[in-house]
Amino acid sequence: MALPKFKLISFPICPYVQRAMIILKEKNIPFEVEYINLMEPPVWFHDISPLGKVPVLLVDEKPLFESMVICDYLDEITEDSLYPENIFEKAQNRSWIEFGNDILSTTFDFLRTDDQKKFNLCIETLTDRFEILEEEFTNGDYFNGADFSIIDAVYAPIFRYHKRIEEYKDYGFFDDAPNVKAWGERLLERPSVINSIPDNYSEALKRFLTNQNSILGNLLTA
Ligand SMILES: N[C@@H](CCC(=O)N[C@@H](CS)C(=O)NCC(=O)O)C(=O)O
């Protein structure tokens, strides 16, 4: 069956966009990408994104929003699902994807806050979350063992943020989570993950962080 025409509406440093991009690449689905400036979005963006957020996937020009909806749709219209076959295990993966969403939003708070108390609390929470994940993590290369799954695409952009943070300063997030750290490093070497960001990612991320007037942003400009 011929696939529809896909266009992914994106923002250079968005981790949710990266999820969709990774799945498109893992599944060898042809697509176009259009990067927009979220600070000054084009007028047409409001018509396709009711929450004003990326990613949006245009499917034969019809919009789909929310990254997990997009990933699940792409998984369902192609062969070889990137979820476990067992329905309970699939549901469990979705639980841990929600856990990843929570890690991502705490990571955003950590990057953006100018409040020292909140900053310290984020460090504590993130360290704790990665330790919990360590207990859940099996012995394979990926979350579900030998094979790459959707949940790996969700966590890869989180590890990308944390690798960049570590380059500035090591906050010890993974001190009690060595297997999770190794999982992250493995993910960041995977071609679909490497190719899920644009060439200007590093500058764009640095610009974004230094413009925040946050504790971490100020550390970068010091
Ligand atoms: N739950 C959404 C979150 C997407 C999201 O927060 N995207 C950010 C960029 S990383 C965004 O578009 N923010 C613009 C805004 O909130 O106005 C998803 O999974 O797609």
Coordinates of C-alpha atoms and ligand atoms in Angstrom, one line a residue:
M1 CA 0.0 0.0 0.0
A2 CA 1.4 3.4 -1.0
L3 CA 2.1 5.6 2.0
P4 CA 0.7 9.2 2.2
K5 CA 3.0 12.2 1.7
F6 CA 4.5 13.3 5.0
K7 CA 5.9 16.6 6.2
L8 CA 7.1 17.1 9.7
I9 CA 6.8 20.6 11.1
S10 CA 9.7 21.1 13.5
F11 CA 11.8 23.3 15.7
P12 CA 15.6 22.7 15.8
I13 CA 16.1 21.8 19.5
C14 CA 12.7 20.2 20.2
P15 CA 13.0 16.7 21.8
Y16 CA 9.4 15.9 20.9
V17 CA 10.2 16.5 17.2
Q18 CA 13.2 14.2 17.5
R19 CA 11.0 11.3 18.7
A20 CA 8.9 11.5 15.5
M21 CA 12.0 12.1 13.3
I22 CA 13.7 9.0 14.8
I23 CA 10.6 6.8 14.1
L24 CA 10.4 8.1 10.5
K25 CA 14.1 7.2 10.0
E26 CA 13.9 3.8 11.8
K27 CA 11.0 2.9 9.6
N28 CA 12.6 4.3 6.4
I29 CA 9.5 6.4 5.7
P30 CA 10.2 9.2 3.2
F31 CA 9.3 12.7 4.6
E32 CA 10.0 16.3 4.3
V33 CA 10.8 18.6 7.2
E34 CA 10.1 22.2 7.7
Y35 CA 11.7 24.1 10.6
I36 CA 9.7 27.0 12.0
N37 CA 10.6 29.7 14.5
L38 CA 8.4 29.0 17.5
M39 CA 9.0 32.5 18.9
E40 CA 7.5 34.0 15.7
P41 CA 5.5 31.1 14.2
P42 CA 4.0 31.6 10.7
V43 CA 0.3 32.4 10.5
W44 CA -0.5 29.0 8.9
F45 CA 1.0 27.2 12.0
H46 CA -2.0 28.2 14.2
D47 CA -4.4 26.5 11.7
I48 CA -2.6 23.1 12.0
S49 CA -1.5 23.2 15.7
P50 CA -4.3 24.0 18.1
L51 CA -1.9 24.0 21.0
G52 CA 0.7 26.0 19.2
K53 CA 3.3 23.2 19.6
V54 CA 5.6 21.2 17.4
P55 CA 5.8 18.5 16.2
V56 CA 2.9 18.5 13.7
L57 CA 2.9 15.8 11.1
L58 CA 1.2 16.7 7.9
V59 CA -0.2 13.6 6.3
D60 CA -1.3 14.4 2.8
E61 CA -1.5 17.9 4.2
K62 CA -3.8 16.9 7.0
P63 CA -2.4 17.7 10.5
L64 CA -1.6 15.3 13.3
F65 CA -0.4 16.8 16.6
E66 CA 1.2 15.4 19.8
S67 CA 4.5 13.4 19.4
M68 CA 3.3 10.1 20.8
V69 CA 0.2 10.1 18.6
I70 CA 2.4 10.7 15.6
C71 CA 4.9 7.9 16.6
D72 CA 2.1 5.5 17.2
Y73 CA 0.4 6.3 13.9
L74 CA 3.6 5.8 12.0
D75 CA 4.1 2.5 13.8
E76 CA 0.6 1.4 13.0
I77 CA 0.7 2.2 9.3
T78 CA 3.9 0.2 8.7
E79 CA 5.1 -3.3 9.3
D80 CA 7.3 -4.6 12.1
S81 CA 5.9 -2.7 15.1
L82 CA 8.4 -1.0 17.4
Y83 CA 6.3 -1.9 20.4
P84 CA 6.5 -5.3 22.2
E85 CA 4.0 -7.8 20.8
N86 CA 2.6 -8.7 24.2
I87 CA -0.3 -6.2 25.0
F88 CA 0.6 -5.9 28.7
E89 CA 4.3 -5.3 27.9
K90 CA 3.2 -2.7 25.3
A91 CA 1.1 -1.0 28.0
Q92 CA 4.0 -1.1 30.4
N93 CA 6.2 0.6 27.8
R94 CA 3.6 3.3 27.6
S95 CA 3.8 3.7 31.4
W96 CA 7.6 4.2 31.2
I97 CA 7.1 6.6 28.3
E98 CA 5.0 8.7 30.7
F99 CA 7.9 8.4 33.1
G100 CA 10.2 9.7 30.4
N101 CA 7.8 12.7 29.8
D102 CA 8.1 13.5 33.5
I103 CA 11.9 13.4 33.2
L104 CA 11.8 15.6 30.2
S105 CA 9.6 18.2 31.9
T106 CA 11.9 18.2 35.0
T107 CA 14.9 18.6 32.7
F108 CA 13.2 21.7 31.1
D109 CA 12.6 23.1 34.6
F110 CA 16.3 22.4 35.4
L111 CA 17.4 24.3 32.3
R112 CA 15.1 27.2 32.7
T113 CA 14.8 28.0 36.4
D114 CA 16.4 31.0 38.1
D115 CA 15.5 29.8 41.5
Q116 CA 18.3 28.0 43.4
K117 CA 15.9 25.9 45.5
K118 CA 14.0 24.7 42.5
F119 CA 17.3 24.0 40.7
N120 CA 18.5 21.9 43.5
L121 CA 15.2 20.1 43.7
C122 CA 15.4 19.3 40.0
I123 CA 18.9 17.8 40.5
E124 CA 17.5 15.6 43.3
T125 CA 14.4 14.6 41.3
L126 CA 16.3 13.8 38.1
T127 CA 19.0 11.7 40.0
D128 CA 16.2 9.8 41.7
R129 CA 14.3 9.2 38.5
F130 CA 17.3 7.8 36.7
E131 CA 17.9 5.5 39.7
I132 CA 14.4 4.2 39.5
L133 CA 14.9 3.7 35.7
E134 CA 18.1 1.7 36.5
E135 CA 16.0 -0.8 38.5
E136 CA 13.6 -1.2 35.5
F137 CA 16.3 -1.5 32.9
T138 CA 16.9 -5.0 31.6
N139 CA 20.3 -6.3 30.5
G140 CA 19.9 -5.8 26.7
D141 CA 21.2 -3.0 24.5
Y142 CA 17.8 -1.3 24.5
F143 CA 14.8 -0.8 26.9
N144 CA 13.1 -4.0 25.7
G145 CA 16.3 -6.0 25.2
A146 CA 18.0 -6.6 21.9
D147 CA 15.7 -4.6 19.6
F148 CA 15.2 -0.8 19.3
S149 CA 11.6 0.2 20.3
I150 CA 9.5 3.4 20.4
I151 CA 10.4 3.9 24.0
D152 CA 14.1 4.2 23.0
A153 CA 13.1 7.0 20.6
V154 CA 11.4 8.8 23.5
Y155 CA 14.4 8.6 25.8
A156 CA 17.1 9.3 23.2
P157 CA 16.4 13.1 23.1
I158 CA 16.4 13.2 26.9
F159 CA 19.9 11.6 26.9
R160 CA 21.0 14.1 24.3
Y161 CA 20.1 17.0 26.6
H162 CA 21.8 15.4 29.5
K163 CA 25.0 14.7 27.5
R164 CA 25.1 18.4 26.6
I165 CA 24.5 19.4 30.2
E166 CA 27.3 17.1 31.4
E167 CA 29.7 18.8 28.9
Y168 CA 29.1 22.0 30.9
K169 CA 29.1 20.5 34.4
D170 CA 28.6 17.0 35.8
Y171 CA 25.7 17.1 38.2
G172 CA 26.0 13.4 38.9
F173 CA 22.6 12.5 37.5
F174 CA 23.7 9.0 36.5
D175 CA 26.0 8.2 39.4
D176 CA 23.6 5.5 40.6
A177 CA 22.4 4.5 37.1
P178 CA 25.4 3.2 35.2
N179 CA 23.3 0.9 32.9
V180 CA 20.9 3.8 32.1
K181 CA 23.9 5.9 31.2
A182 CA 25.3 3.2 28.9
W183 CA 21.9 2.8 27.3
G184 CA 21.9 6.6 26.6
E185 CA 25.3 6.5 25.1
R186 CA 24.3 3.6 22.9
L187 CA 21.2 5.4 21.7
L188 CA 23.2 8.6 20.9
E189 CA 25.4 6.5 18.5
R190 CA 22.4 5.1 16.6
P191 CA 22.1 6.7 13.0
S192 CA 18.4 7.5 13.4
V193 CA 19.2 9.4 16.6
I194 CA 22.3 11.1 15.2
N195 CA 20.3 12.3 12.2
S196 CA 17.2 13.5 14.1
I197 CA 18.7 17.0 14.7
P198 CA 19.6 19.7 12.2
D199 CA 23.2 20.8 11.6
N200 CA 22.7 24.0 13.6
Y201 CA 21.5 22.1 16.7
S202 CA 24.5 22.9 19.0
E203 CA 24.4 26.6 18.3
A204 CA 20.6 26.7 18.6
L205 CA 20.7 24.9 21.9
K206 CA 23.4 27.2 23.3
R207 CA 21.6 30.3 22.1
F208 CA 18.4 29.0 23.7
L209 CA 20.1 28.2 27.0
T210 CA 22.0 31.5 27.2
N211 CA 18.9 33.5 26.5
Q212 CA 17.1 32.0 29.4
N213 CA 18.6 34.0 32.3
S214 CA 18.4 30.8 34.2
I215 CA 21.0 29.3 36.6
L216 CA 22.3 27.0 33.9
G217 CA 22.2 29.7 31.2
N218 CA 24.2 32.1 33.5
L219 CA 26.7 29.3 34.1
L220 CA 27.2 29.1 30.3
T221 CA 27.7 32.8 29.8
A222 CA 30.0 33.2 32.9
Ligands
LIG1 N1 3.0 17.0 24.4 C1 3.6 17.7 23.3 C2 4.7 18.6 23.7 C3 5.3 19.3 22.5 C4 6.1 20.6 23.0 O1 6.0 21.0 24.2 N2 6.7 21.2 22.0 C5 7.4 22.5 22.4 C6 8.8 22.6 21.7 S1 9.9 21.4 22.3 C7 6.5 23.6 21.8 O2 6.1 23.5 20.7 N3 6.4 24.7 22.5 C8 5.7 25.9 22.1 C9 4.7 26.4 23.1 O3 4.5 25.7 24.1 O4 4.2 27.4 22.8 C10 4.1 16.5 22.4 O5 4.5 15.5 22.9 O6 4.1 16.8 21.1

